[in-house]
Amino acid sequence: MGIGLILAFAVALLGFVLLLRPEPLWRCLRKNKDDAISSAMAALLRLCGIGCLALSVALAQWVQ
């Protein structure tokens, strides 16, 4: 497996995490751990997850 496919797999994994559960990633990035994620920010992070999945497909096709 080449480095490009490993990168595509890592981006896809990040996309799935953002799509399914953006809350743990949000808590890691915030200084105040008690702040709850707003619904708008959760929706934005889920859209970023969809974008990461599309990017991983593009990377895998580019490597192939």
mmCIF file with all atom_site columns, N, CA and C in Angstrom:
data_model
loop_
_atom_site.group_PDB
_atom_site.id
_atom_site.type_symbol
_atom_site.label_atom_id
_atom_site.label_alt_id
_atom_site.label_comp_id
_atom_site.label_asym_id
_atom_site.label_entity_id
_atom_site.label_seq_id
_atom_site.pdbx_PDB_ins_code
_atom_site.Cartn_x
_atom_site.Cartn_y
_atom_site.Cartn_z
_atom_site.occupancy
_atom_site.B_iso_or_equiv
_atom_site.pdbx_formal_charge
_atom_site.auth_seq_id
_atom_site.auth_comp_id
_atom_site.auth_asym_id
_atom_site.auth_atom_id
_atom_site.pdbx_PDB_model_num
ATOM 1   N N  . MET A 1 1  ? 0.846   -1.168 0.000  1.00 0.00 ? 1  MET A N  1
ATOM 2   C CA . MET A 1 1  ? 0.000   0.000  0.000  1.00 0.00 ? 1  MET A CA 1
ATOM 3   C C  . MET A 1 1  ? 0.893   1.234  0.000  1.00 0.00 ? 1  MET A C  1
ATOM 4   N N  . GLY A 1 2  ? 0.616   2.123  -0.890 1.00 0.00 ? 2  GLY A N  1
ATOM 5   C CA . GLY A 1 2  ? 1.417   3.326  -0.984 1.00 0.00 ? 2  GLY A CA 1
ATOM 6   C C  . GLY A 1 2  ? 1.012   4.372  0.029  1.00 0.00 ? 2  GLY A C  1
ATOM 7   N N  . ILE A 1 3  ? 1.835   5.401  0.110  1.00 0.00 ? 3  ILE A N  1
ATOM 8   C CA . ILE A 1 3  ? 1.588   6.474  1.065  1.00 0.00 ? 3  ILE A CA 1
ATOM 9   C C  . ILE A 1 3  ? 0.311   7.245  0.717  1.00 0.00 ? 3  ILE A C  1
ATOM 10  N N  . GLY A 1 4  ? -0.028  7.313  -0.552 1.00 0.00 ? 4  GLY A N  1
ATOM 11  C CA . GLY A 1 4  ? -1.242  8.008  -0.956 1.00 0.00 ? 4  GLY A CA 1
ATOM 12  C C  . GLY A 1 4  ? -2.505  7.316  -0.482 1.00 0.00 ? 4  GLY A C  1
ATOM 13  N N  . LEU A 1 5  ? -2.508  5.979  -0.547 1.00 0.00 ? 5  LEU A N  1
ATOM 14  C CA . LEU A 1 5  ? -3.666  5.237  -0.067 1.00 0.00 ? 5  LEU A CA 1
ATOM 15  C C  . LEU A 1 5  ? -3.790  5.298  1.448  1.00 0.00 ? 5  LEU A C  1
ATOM 16  N N  . ILE A 1 6  ? -2.662  5.310  2.131  1.00 0.00 ? 6  ILE A N  1
ATOM 17  C CA . ILE A 1 6  ? -2.700  5.459  3.583  1.00 0.00 ? 6  ILE A CA 1
ATOM 18  C C  . ILE A 1 6  ? -3.244  6.831  3.952  1.00 0.00 ? 6  ILE A C  1
ATOM 19  N N  . LEU A 1 7  ? -2.847  7.854  3.221  1.00 0.00 ? 7  LEU A N  1
ATOM 20  C CA . LEU A 1 7  ? -3.367  9.202  3.446  1.00 0.00 ? 7  LEU A CA 1
ATOM 21  C C  . LEU A 1 7  ? -4.864  9.268  3.161  1.00 0.00 ? 7  LEU A C  1
ATOM 22  N N  . ALA A 1 8  ? -5.305  8.619  2.093  1.00 0.00 ? 8  ALA A N  1
ATOM 23  C CA . ALA A 1 8  ? -6.732  8.585  1.766  1.00 0.00 ? 8  ALA A CA 1
ATOM 24  C C  . ALA A 1 8  ? -7.520  7.879  2.861  1.00 0.00 ? 8  ALA A C  1
ATOM 25  N N  . PHE A 1 9  ? -6.971  6.807  3.403  1.00 0.00 ? 9  PHE A N  1
ATOM 26  C CA . PHE A 1 9  ? -7.638  6.090  4.485  1.00 0.00 ? 9  PHE A CA 1
ATOM 27  C C  . PHE A 1 9  ? -7.719  6.953  5.742  1.00 0.00 ? 9  PHE A C  1
ATOM 28  N N  . ALA A 1 10 ? -6.648  7.682  6.062  1.00 0.00 ? 10 ALA A N  1
ATOM 29  C CA . ALA A 1 10 ? -6.656  8.551  7.242  1.00 0.00 ? 10 ALA A CA 1
ATOM 30  C C  . ALA A 1 10 ? -7.665  9.688  7.094  1.00 0.00 ? 10 ALA A C  1
ATOM 31  N N  . VAL A 1 11 ? -7.757  10.261 5.904  1.00 0.00 ? 11 VAL A N  1
ATOM 32  C CA . VAL A 1 11 ? -8.724  11.328 5.655  1.00 0.00 ? 11 VAL A CA 1
ATOM 33  C C  . VAL A 1 11 ? -10.145 10.785 5.736  1.00 0.00 ? 11 VAL A C  1
ATOM 34  N N  . ALA A 1 12 ? -10.362 9.570  5.242  1.00 0.00 ? 12 ALA A N  1
ATOM 35  C CA . ALA A 1 12 ? -11.690 8.952  5.327  1.00 0.00 ? 12 ALA A CA 1
ATOM 36  C C  . ALA A 1 12 ? -12.065 8.673  6.781  1.00 0.00 ? 12 ALA A C  1
ATOM 37  N N  . LEU A 1 13 ? -11.113 8.246  7.566  1.00 0.00 ? 13 LEU A N  1
ATOM 38  C CA . LEU A 1 13 ? -11.366 8.001  8.985  1.00 0.00 ? 13 LEU A CA 1
ATOM 39  C C  . LEU A 1 13 ? -11.733 9.293  9.710  1.00 0.00 ? 13 LEU A C  1
ATOM 40  N N  . LEU A 1 14 ? -11.021 10.366 9.412  1.00 0.00 ? 14 LEU A N  1
ATOM 41  C CA . LEU A 1 14 ? -11.353 11.668 9.975  1.00 0.00 ? 14 LEU A CA 1
ATOM 42  C C  . LEU A 1 14 ? -12.744 12.108 9.528  1.00 0.00 ? 14 LEU A C  1
ATOM 43  N N  . GLY A 1 15 ? -13.087 11.862 8.277  1.00 0.00 ? 15 GLY A N  1
ATOM 44  C CA . GLY A 1 15 ? -14.405 12.212 7.769  1.00 0.00 ? 15 GLY A CA 1
ATOM 45  C C  . GLY A 1 15 ? -15.517 11.468 8.480  1.00 0.00 ? 15 GLY A C  1
ATOM 46  N N  . PHE A 1 16 ? -15.307 10.169 8.735  1.00 0.00 ? 16 PHE A N  1
ATOM 47  C CA . PHE A 1 16 ? -16.315 9.397  9.450  1.00 0.00 ? 16 PHE A CA 1
ATOM 48  C C  . PHE A 1 16 ? -16.480 9.885  10.882 1.00 0.00 ? 16 PHE A C  1
ATOM 49  N N  . VAL A 1 17 ? -15.380 10.213 11.538 1.00 0.00 ? 17 VAL A N  1
ATOM 50  C CA . VAL A 1 17 ? -15.469 10.729 12.904 1.00 0.00 ? 17 VAL A CA 1
ATOM 51  C C  . VAL A 1 17 ? -16.222 12.050 12.927 1.00 0.00 ? 17 VAL A C  1
ATOM 52  N N  . LEU A 1 18 ? -15.904 12.935 12.000 1.00 0.00 ? 18 LEU A N  1
ATOM 53  C CA . LEU A 1 18 ? -16.604 14.216 11.946 1.00 0.00 ? 18 LEU A CA 1
ATOM 54  C C  . LEU A 1 18 ? -18.069 14.046 11.581 1.00 0.00 ? 18 LEU A C  1
ATOM 55  N N  . LEU A 1 19 ? -18.372 13.102 10.733 1.00 0.00 ? 19 LEU A N  1
ATOM 56  C CA . LEU A 1 19 ? -19.750 12.905 10.295 1.00 0.00 ? 19 LEU A CA 1
ATOM 57  C C  . LEU A 1 19 ? -20.610 12.279 11.391 1.00 0.00 ? 19 LEU A C  1
ATOM 58  N N  . LEU A 1 20 ? -20.077 11.302 12.081 1.00 0.00 ? 20 LEU A N  1
ATOM 59  C CA . LEU A 1 20 ? -20.880 10.576 13.055 1.00 0.00 ? 20 LEU A CA 1
ATOM 60  C C  . LEU A 1 20 ? -20.891 11.230 14.435 1.00 0.00 ? 20 LEU A C  1
ATOM 61  N N  . ARG A 1 21 ? -19.728 11.634 14.934 1.00 0.00 ? 21 ARG A N  1
ATOM 62  C CA . ARG A 1 21 ? -19.659 12.195 16.279 1.00 0.00 ? 21 ARG A CA 1
ATOM 63  C C  . ARG A 1 21 ? -18.661 13.344 16.335 1.00 0.00 ? 21 ARG A C  1
ATOM 64  N N  . PRO A 1 22 ? -19.065 14.562 16.021 1.00 0.00 ? 22 PRO A N  1
ATOM 65  C CA . PRO A 1 22 ? -18.123 15.684 16.067 1.00 0.00 ? 22 PRO A CA 1
ATOM 66  C C  . PRO A 1 22 ? -17.857 16.195 17.486 1.00 0.00 ? 22 PRO A C  1
ATOM 67  N N  . GLU A 1 23 ? -18.644 15.767 18.480 1.00 0.00 ? 23 GLU A N  1
ATOM 68  C CA . GLU A 1 23 ? -18.518 16.280 19.830 1.00 0.00 ? 23 GLU A CA 1
ATOM 69  C C  . GLU A 1 23 ? -17.161 15.974 20.487 1.00 0.00 ? 23 GLU A C  1
ATOM 70  N N  . PRO A 1 24 ? -16.623 14.744 20.390 1.00 0.00 ? 24 PRO A N  1
ATOM 71  C CA . PRO A 1 24 ? -15.315 14.496 21.021 1.00 0.00 ? 24 PRO A CA 1
ATOM 72  C C  . PRO A 1 24 ? -14.194 15.347 20.421 1.00 0.00 ? 24 PRO A C  1
ATOM 73  N N  . LEU A 1 25 ? -14.224 15.549 19.132 1.00 0.00 ? 25 LEU A N  1
ATOM 74  C CA . LEU A 1 25 ? -13.215 16.397 18.498 1.00 0.00 ? 25 LEU A CA 1
ATOM 75  C C  . LEU A 1 25 ? -13.378 17.844 18.939 1.00 0.00 ? 25 LEU A C  1
ATOM 76  N N  . TRP A 1 26 ? -14.610 18.282 19.109 1.00 0.00 ? 26 TRP A N  1
ATOM 77  C CA . TRP A 1 26 ? -14.890 19.638 19.564 1.00 0.00 ? 26 TRP A CA 1
ATOM 78  C C  . TRP A 1 26 ? -14.328 19.856 20.968 1.00 0.00 ? 26 TRP A C  1
ATOM 79  N N  . ARG A 1 27 ? -14.494 18.868 21.848 1.00 0.00 ? 27 ARG A N  1
ATOM 80  C CA . ARG A 1 27 ? -13.979 18.994 23.217 1.00 0.00 ? 27 ARG A CA 1
ATOM 81  C C  . ARG A 1 27 ? -12.452 19.033 23.245 1.00 0.00 ? 27 ARG A C  1
ATOM 82  N N  . CYS A 1 28 ? -11.815 18.352 22.314 1.00 0.00 ? 28 CYS A N  1
ATOM 83  C CA . CYS A 1 28 ? -10.348 18.363 22.264 1.00 0.00 ? 28 CYS A CA 1
ATOM 84  C C  . CYS A 1 28 ? -9.819  19.721 21.828 1.00 0.00 ? 28 CYS A C  1
ATOM 85  N N  . LEU A 1 29 ? -10.557 20.419 20.997 1.00 0.00 ? 29 LEU A N  1
ATOM 86  C CA . LEU A 1 29 ? -10.089 21.685 20.454 1.00 0.00 ? 29 LEU A CA 1
ATOM 87  C C  . LEU A 1 29 ? -10.401 22.887 21.346 1.00 0.00 ? 29 LEU A C  1
ATOM 88  N N  . ARG A 1 30 ? -11.357 22.762 22.238 1.00 0.00 ? 30 ARG A N  1
ATOM 89  C CA . ARG A 1 30 ? -11.767 23.886 23.082 1.00 0.00 ? 30 ARG A CA 1
ATOM 90  C C  . ARG A 1 30 ? -10.947 23.930 24.358 1.00 0.00 ? 30 ARG A C  1
ATOM 91  N N  . LYS A 1 31 ? -10.670 25.146 24.854 1.00 0.00 ? 31 LYS A N  1
ATOM 92  C CA . LYS A 1 31 ? -9.961  25.296 26.120 1.00 0.00 ? 31 LYS A CA 1
ATOM 93  C C  . LYS A 1 31 ? -10.870 24.957 27.292 1.00 0.00 ? 31 LYS A C  1
ATOM 94  N N  . ASN A 1 32 ? -12.099 25.465 27.245 1.00 0.00 ? 32 ASN A N  1
ATOM 95  C CA . ASN A 1 32 ? -13.061 25.194 28.298 1.00 0.00 ? 32 ASN A CA 1
ATOM 96  C C  . ASN A 1 32 ? -13.798 23.907 27.951 1.00 0.00 ? 32 ASN A C  1
ATOM 97  N N  . LYS A 1 33 ? -13.530 22.848 28.670 1.00 0.00 ? 33 LYS A N  1
ATOM 98  C CA . LYS A 1 33 ? -14.076 21.524 28.336 1.00 0.00 ? 33 LYS A CA 1
ATOM 99  C C  . LYS A 1 33 ? -15.574 21.430 28.597 1.00 0.00 ? 33 LYS A C  1
ATOM 100 N N  . ASP A 1 34 ? -16.139 22.386 29.354 1.00 0.00 ? 34 ASP A N  1
ATOM 101 C CA . ASP A 1 34 ? -17.561 22.320 29.680 1.00 0.00 ? 34 ASP A CA 1
ATOM 102 C C  . ASP A 1 34 ? -18.446 22.940 28.605 1.00 0.00 ? 34 ASP A C  1
ATOM 103 N N  . ASP A 1 35 ? -17.847 23.630 27.639 1.00 0.00 ? 35 ASP A N  1
ATOM 104 C CA . ASP A 1 35 ? -18.643 24.248 26.577 1.00 0.00 ? 35 ASP A CA 1
ATOM 105 C C  . ASP A 1 35 ? -19.291 23.177 25.711 1.00 0.00 ? 35 ASP A C  1
ATOM 106 N N  . ALA A 1 36 ? -20.584 23.316 25.532 1.00 0.00 ? 36 ALA A N  1
ATOM 107 C CA . ALA A 1 36 ? -21.305 22.392 24.659 1.00 0.00 ? 36 ALA A CA 1
ATOM 108 C C  . ALA A 1 36 ? -21.233 22.902 23.219 1.00 0.00 ? 36 ALA A C  1
ATOM 109 N N  . ILE A 1 37 ? -21.300 22.000 22.297 1.00 0.00 ? 37 ILE A N  1
ATOM 110 C CA . ILE A 1 37 ? -21.248 22.364 20.889 1.00 0.00 ? 37 ILE A CA 1
ATOM 111 C C  . ILE A 1 37 ? -22.642 22.826 20.453 1.00 0.00 ? 37 ILE A C  1
ATOM 112 N N  . SER A 1 38 ? -22.686 23.912 19.722 1.00 0.00 ? 38 SER A N  1
ATOM 113 C CA . SER A 1 38 ? -23.978 24.393 19.228 1.00 0.00 ? 38 SER A CA 1
ATOM 114 C C  . SER A 1 38 ? -24.410 23.533 18.039 1.00 0.00 ? 38 SER A C  1
ATOM 115 N N  . SER A 1 39 ? -25.679 23.587 17.749 1.00 0.00 ? 39 SER A N  1
ATOM 116 C CA . SER A 1 39 ? -26.189 22.761 16.647 1.00 0.00 ? 39 SER A CA 1
ATOM 117 C C  . SER A 1 39 ? -25.651 23.246 15.306 1.00 0.00 ? 39 SER A C  1
ATOM 118 N N  . ALA A 1 40 ? -25.437 24.549 15.180 1.00 0.00 ? 40 ALA A N  1
ATOM 119 C CA . ALA A 1 40 ? -24.889 25.074 13.928 1.00 0.00 ? 40 ALA A CA 1
ATOM 120 C C  . ALA A 1 40 ? -23.441 24.622 13.728 1.00 0.00 ? 40 ALA A C  1
ATOM 121 N N  . MET A 1 41 ? -22.660 24.621 14.799 1.00 0.00 ? 41 MET A N  1
ATOM 122 C CA . MET A 1 41 ? -21.265 24.180 14.690 1.00 0.00 ? 41 MET A CA 1
ATOM 123 C C  . MET A 1 41 ? -21.199 22.675 14.436 1.00 0.00 ? 41 MET A C  1
ATOM 124 N N  . ALA A 1 42 ? -22.097 21.917 15.042 1.00 0.00 ? 42 ALA A N  1
ATOM 125 C CA . ALA A 1 42 ? -22.135 20.474 14.784 1.00 0.00 ? 42 ALA A CA 1
ATOM 126 C C  . ALA A 1 42 ? -22.479 20.204 13.322 1.00 0.00 ? 42 ALA A C  1
ATOM 127 N N  . ALA A 1 43 ? -23.410 20.979 12.784 1.00 0.00 ? 43 ALA A N  1
ATOM 128 C CA . ALA A 1 43 ? -23.773 20.818 11.372 1.00 0.00 ? 43 ALA A CA 1
ATOM 129 C C  . ALA A 1 43 ? -22.597 21.183 10.466 1.00 0.00 ? 43 ALA A C  1
ATOM 130 N N  . LEU A 1 44 ? -21.878 22.234 10.813 1.00 0.00 ? 44 LEU A N  1
ATOM 131 C CA . LEU A 1 44 ? -20.704 22.630 10.023 1.00 0.00 ? 44 LEU A CA 1
ATOM 132 C C  . LEU A 1 44 ? -19.618 21.558 10.071 1.00 0.00 ? 44 LEU A C  1
ATOM 133 N N  . LEU A 1 45 ? -19.381 20.986 11.247 1.00 0.00 ? 45 LEU A N  1
ATOM 134 C CA . LEU A 1 45 ? -18.382 19.923 11.354 1.00 0.00 ? 45 LEU A CA 1
ATOM 135 C C  . LEU A 1 45 ? -18.814 18.672 10.592 1.00 0.00 ? 45 LEU A C  1
ATOM 136 N N  . ARG A 1 46 ? -20.102 18.385 10.568 1.00 0.00 ? 46 ARG A N  1
ATOM 137 C CA . ARG A 1 46 ? -20.584 17.239 9.781  1.00 0.00 ? 46 ARG A CA 1
ATOM 138 C C  . ARG A 1 46 ? -20.413 17.492 8.288  1.00 0.00 ? 46 ARG A C  1
ATOM 139 N N  . LEU A 1 47 ? -20.631 18.727 7.862  1.00 0.00 ? 47 LEU A N  1
ATOM 140 C CA . LEU A 1 47 ? -20.375 19.057 6.455  1.00 0.00 ? 47 LEU A CA 1
ATOM 141 C C  . LEU A 1 47 ? -18.893 18.922 6.122  1.00 0.00 ? 47 LEU A C  1
ATOM 142 N N  . CYS A 1 48 ? -18.038 19.303 7.046  1.00 0.00 ? 48 CYS A N  1
ATOM 143 C CA . CYS A 1 48 ? -16.597 19.106 6.845  1.00 0.00 ? 48 CYS A CA 1
ATOM 144 C C  . CYS A 1 48 ? -16.271 17.615 6.760  1.00 0.00 ? 48 CYS A C  1
ATOM 145 N N  . GLY A 1 49 ? -16.989 16.801 7.509  1.00 0.00 ? 49 GLY A N  1
ATOM 146 C CA . GLY A 1 49 ? -16.805 15.351 7.427  1.00 0.00 ? 49 GLY A CA 1
ATOM 147 C C  . GLY A 1 49 ? -17.169 14.808 6.067  1.00 0.00 ? 49 GLY A C  1
ATOM 148 N N  . ILE A 1 50 ? -18.259 15.323 5.493  1.00 0.00 ? 50 ILE A N  1
ATOM 149 C CA . ILE A 1 50 ? -18.650 14.913 4.147  1.00 0.00 ? 50 ILE A CA 1
ATOM 150 C C  . ILE A 1 50 ? -17.586 15.339 3.140  1.00 0.00 ? 50 ILE A C  1
ATOM 151 N N  . GLY A 1 51 ? -17.054 16.535 3.331  1.00 0.00 ? 51 GLY A N  1
ATOM 152 C CA . GLY A 1 51 ? -15.977 17.009 2.457  1.00 0.00 ? 51 GLY A CA 1
ATOM 153 C C  . GLY A 1 51 ? -14.730 16.146 2.577  1.00 0.00 ? 51 GLY A C  1
ATOM 154 N N  . CYS A 1 52 ? -14.406 15.710 3.794  1.00 0.00 ? 52 CYS A N  1
ATOM 155 C CA . CYS A 1 52 ? -13.249 14.828 3.984  1.00 0.00 ? 52 CYS A CA 1
ATOM 156 C C  . CYS A 1 52 ? -13.460 13.484 3.293  1.00 0.00 ? 52 CYS A C  1
ATOM 157 N N  . LEU A 1 53 ? -14.669 12.976 3.337  1.00 0.00 ? 53 LEU A N  1
ATOM 158 C CA . LEU A 1 53 ? -14.945 11.717 2.643  1.00 0.00 ? 53 LEU A CA 1
ATOM 159 C C  . LEU A 1 53 ? -14.794 11.871 1.136  1.00 0.00 ? 53 LEU A C  1
ATOM 160 N N  . ALA A 1 54 ? -15.277 12.987 0.604  1.00 0.00 ? 54 ALA A N  1
ATOM 161 C CA . ALA A 1 54 ? -15.119 13.238 -0.830 1.00 0.00 ? 54 ALA A CA 1
ATOM 162 C C  . ALA A 1 54 ? -13.645 13.410 -1.188 1.00 0.00 ? 54 ALA A C  1
ATOM 163 N N  . LEU A 1 55 ? -12.895 14.071 -0.326 1.00 0.00 ? 55 LEU A N  1
ATOM 164 C CA . LEU A 1 55 ? -11.460 14.245 -0.564 1.00 0.00 ? 55 LEU A CA 1
ATOM 165 C C  . LEU A 1 55 ? -10.735 12.908 -0.539 1.00 0.00 ? 55 LEU A C  1
ATOM 166 N N  . SER A 1 56 ? -11.137 12.022 0.346  1.00 0.00 ? 56 SER A N  1
ATOM 167 C CA . SER A 1 56 ? -10.476 10.714 0.408  1.00 0.00 ? 56 SER A CA 1
ATOM 168 C C  . SER A 1 56 ? -10.741 9.906  -0.857 1.00 0.00 ? 56 SER A C  1
ATOM 169 N N  . VAL A 1 57 ? -11.944 10.020 -1.406 1.00 0.00 ? 57 VAL A N  1
ATOM 170 C CA . VAL A 1 57 ? -12.248 9.339  -2.668 1.00 0.00 ? 57 VAL A CA 1
ATOM 171 C C  . VAL A 1 57 ? -11.391 9.909  -3.793 1.00 0.00 ? 57 VAL A C  1
ATOM 172 N N  . ALA A 1 58 ? -11.266 11.229 -3.823 1.00 0.00 ? 58 ALA A N  1
ATOM 173 C CA . ALA A 1 58 ? -10.441 11.864 -4.854 1.00 0.00 ? 58 ALA A CA 1
ATOM 174 C C  . ALA A 1 58 ? -8.977  11.450 -4.712 1.00 0.00 ? 58 ALA A C  1
ATOM 175 N N  . LEU A 1 59 ? -8.484  11.381 -3.494 1.00 0.00 ? 59 LEU A N  1
ATOM 176 C CA . LEU A 1 59 ? -7.091  10.950 -3.273 1.00 0.00 ? 59 LEU A CA 1
ATOM 177 C C  . LEU A 1 59 ? -6.887  9.506  -3.717 1.00 0.00 ? 59 LEU A C  1
ATOM 178 N N  . ALA A 1 60 ? -7.833  8.645  -3.397 1.00 0.00 ? 60 ALA A N  1
ATOM 179 C CA . ALA A 1 60 ? -7.695  7.226  -3.762 1.00 0.00 ? 60 ALA A CA 1
ATOM 180 C C  . ALA A 1 60 ? -7.736  7.053  -5.282 1.00 0.00 ? 60 ALA A C  1
ATOM 181 N N  . GLN A 1 61 ? -8.576  7.826  -5.958 1.00 0.00 ? 61 GLN A N  1
ATOM 182 C CA . GLN A 1 61 ? -8.622  7.718  -7.414 1.00 0.00 ? 61 GLN A CA 1
ATOM 183 C C  . GLN A 1 61 ? -7.371  8.314  -8.049 1.00 0.00 ? 61 GLN A C  1
ATOM 184 N N  . TRP A 1 62 ? -6.812  9.354  -7.451 1.00 0.00 ? 62 TRP A N  1
ATOM 185 C CA . TRP A 1 62 ? -5.606  9.976  -7.980 1.00 0.00 ? 62 TRP A CA 1
ATOM 186 C C  . TRP A 1 62 ? -4.415  9.039  -7.855 1.00 0.00 ? 62 TRP A C  1
ATOM 187 N N  . VAL A 1 63 ? -4.350  8.303  -6.748 1.00 0.00 ? 63 VAL A N  1
ATOM 188 C CA . VAL A 1 63 ? -3.246  7.371  -6.532 1.00 0.00 ? 63 VAL A CA 1
ATOM 189 C C  . VAL A 1 63 ? -3.365  6.169  -7.464 1.00 0.00 ? 63 VAL A C  1
ATOM 190 N N  . GLN A 1 64 ? -4.575  5.739  -7.689 1.00 0.00 ? 64 GLN A N  1
ATOM 191 C CA . GLN A 1 64 ? -4.797  4.560  -8.502 1.00 0.00 ? 64 GLN A CA 1
ATOM 192 C C  . GLN A 1 64 ? -4.349  4.844  -9.898 1.00 0.00 ? 64 GLN A C  1
#
